[in-house]
Amino acid sequence: MATEPADAGMADADDPAEIFHDEWLLVRHSGETPEIALHAAIYHLSRAKDGPKLCLTPEQLQALRRAATERFAEIVLRDLCHANAGTAEYRGICRSIVNFRRFQTFSGRQGIEAGAYTDVRAEAAAALRTFLRREVAETVATGRPSLISCSHRELVAFAAELGLSDDLAPFALLCPRP
């Protein structure tokens, strides 16, 4: 769940707290590009010619970074949720891998606290494990082709990045053949 800044809820559009909150919302709900939204928000709030030219506090910067982290978690987990398969929002495990690696890079650049990074990583590991188990059960039961969009090598590498020590050899048959 999103952690909105403490000063959320003001009604005055000229109020610096309301302006900040609007930018926070843009970062938090930024689609596929939370890091770009973060930098755009910081630029608009503090340096843009037509912006409010706020002097952002460390707490405000941290709130914006948390919003981007929460959005990254959503887009990584979205594509590891088996129930999303077949929906317009689902992109597949390959996209989750890309987004998790973008999140890793973002975390390093932004100095995201270790706990937040570890939490996202643990959630992604659990989601991947659940996805794979469900995928095996469904492909066996229905005979439909697998939803797994990455190679076995990519799957194993992703699992290792997430800290999974599970033996993924049984899932090799679900991965597309090169």
mmCIF file with all atom_site columns, N, CA and C in Angstrom, residues 135 138-139 142-148 174:
data_model
loop_
_atom_site.group_PDB
_atom_site.id
_atom_site.type_symbol
_atom_site.label_atom_id
_atom_site.label_alt_id
_atom_site.label_comp_id
_atom_site.label_asym_id
_atom_site.label_entity_id
_atom_site.label_seq_id
_atom_site.pdbx_PDB_ins_code
_atom_site.Cartn_x
_atom_site.Cartn_y
_atom_site.Cartn_z
_atom_site.occupancy
_atom_site.B_iso_or_equiv
_atom_site.pdbx_formal_charge
_atom_site.auth_seq_id
_atom_site.auth_comp_id
_atom_site.auth_asym_id
_atom_site.auth_atom_id
_atom_site.pdbx_PDB_model_num
ATOM 1  N N  . GLU A 1 135 ? 2.074  -22.536 -12.655 1.00 0.00 ? 135 GLU A N  1
ATOM 2  C CA . GLU A 1 135 ? 2.243  -22.762 -14.095 1.00 0.00 ? 135 GLU A CA 1
ATOM 3  C C  . GLU A 1 135 ? 2.428  -24.245 -14.400 1.00 0.00 ? 135 GLU A C  1
ATOM 4  N N  . GLU A 1 138 ? -0.990 -25.954 -13.985 1.00 0.00 ? 138 GLU A N  1
ATOM 5  C CA . GLU A 1 138 ? -1.942 -25.647 -15.050 1.00 0.00 ? 138 GLU A CA 1
ATOM 6  C C  . GLU A 1 138 ? -1.543 -26.235 -16.394 1.00 0.00 ? 138 GLU A C  1
ATOM 7  N N  . THR A 1 139 ? -0.265 -26.206 -16.722 1.00 0.00 ? 139 THR A N  1
ATOM 8  C CA . THR A 1 139 ? 0.139  -26.778 -18.015 1.00 0.00 ? 139 THR A CA 1
ATOM 9  C C  . THR A 1 139 ? -0.041 -28.292 -18.024 1.00 0.00 ? 139 THR A C  1
ATOM 10 N N  . THR A 1 142 ? -4.015 -28.863 -18.146 1.00 0.00 ? 142 THR A N  1
ATOM 11 C CA . THR A 1 142 ? -4.739 -28.428 -19.347 1.00 0.00 ? 142 THR A CA 1
ATOM 12 C C  . THR A 1 142 ? -4.038 -28.744 -20.653 1.00 0.00 ? 142 THR A C  1
ATOM 13 N N  . GLY A 1 143 ? -2.734 -28.962 -20.593 1.00 0.00 ? 143 GLY A N  1
ATOM 14 C CA . GLY A 1 143 ? -1.969 -29.197 -21.815 1.00 0.00 ? 143 GLY A CA 1
ATOM 15 C C  . GLY A 1 143 ? -1.694 -27.938 -22.622 1.00 0.00 ? 143 GLY A C  1
ATOM 16 N N  . ARG A 1 144 ? -2.046 -26.788 -22.095 1.00 0.00 ? 144 ARG A N  1
ATOM 17 C CA . ARG A 1 144 ? -1.801 -25.536 -22.823 1.00 0.00 ? 144 ARG A CA 1
ATOM 18 C C  . ARG A 1 144 ? -0.312 -25.217 -22.819 1.00 0.00 ? 144 ARG A C  1
ATOM 19 N N  . PRO A 1 145 ? 0.133  -24.421 -23.780 1.00 0.00 ? 145 PRO A N  1
ATOM 20 C CA . PRO A 1 145 ? 1.539  -24.004 -23.779 1.00 0.00 ? 145 PRO A CA 1
ATOM 21 C C  . PRO A 1 145 ? 1.843  -23.144 -22.556 1.00 0.00 ? 145 PRO A C  1
ATOM 22 N N  . SER A 1 146 ? 3.080  -23.150 -22.148 1.00 0.00 ? 146 SER A N  1
ATOM 23 C CA . SER A 1 146 ? 3.502  -22.389 -20.974 1.00 0.00 ? 146 SER A CA 1
ATOM 24 C C  . SER A 1 146 ? 3.474  -20.887 -21.238 1.00 0.00 ? 146 SER A C  1
ATOM 25 N N  . LEU A 1 147 ? 3.212  -20.152 -20.173 1.00 0.00 ? 147 LEU A N  1
ATOM 26 C CA . LEU A 1 147 ? 3.243  -18.690 -20.222 1.00 0.00 ? 147 LEU A CA 1
ATOM 27 C C  . LEU A 1 147 ? 4.663  -18.148 -20.046 1.00 0.00 ? 147 LEU A C  1
ATOM 28 N N  . ILE A 1 148 ? 5.598  -18.997 -19.658 1.00 0.00 ? 148 ILE A N  1
ATOM 29 C CA . ILE A 1 148 ? 6.956  -18.528 -19.373 1.00 0.00 ? 148 ILE A CA 1
ATOM 30 C C  . ILE A 1 148 ? 7.589  -18.026 -20.662 1.00 0.00 ? 148 ILE A C  1
ATOM 31 N N  . LEU A 1 174 ? 9.197  -25.888 -19.338 1.00 0.00 ? 174 LEU A N  1
ATOM 32 C CA . LEU A 1 174 ? 8.207  -24.832 -19.525 1.00 0.00 ? 174 LEU A CA 1
ATOM 33 C C  . LEU A 1 174 ? 8.773  -23.644 -20.298 1.00 0.00 ? 174 LEU A C  1
#
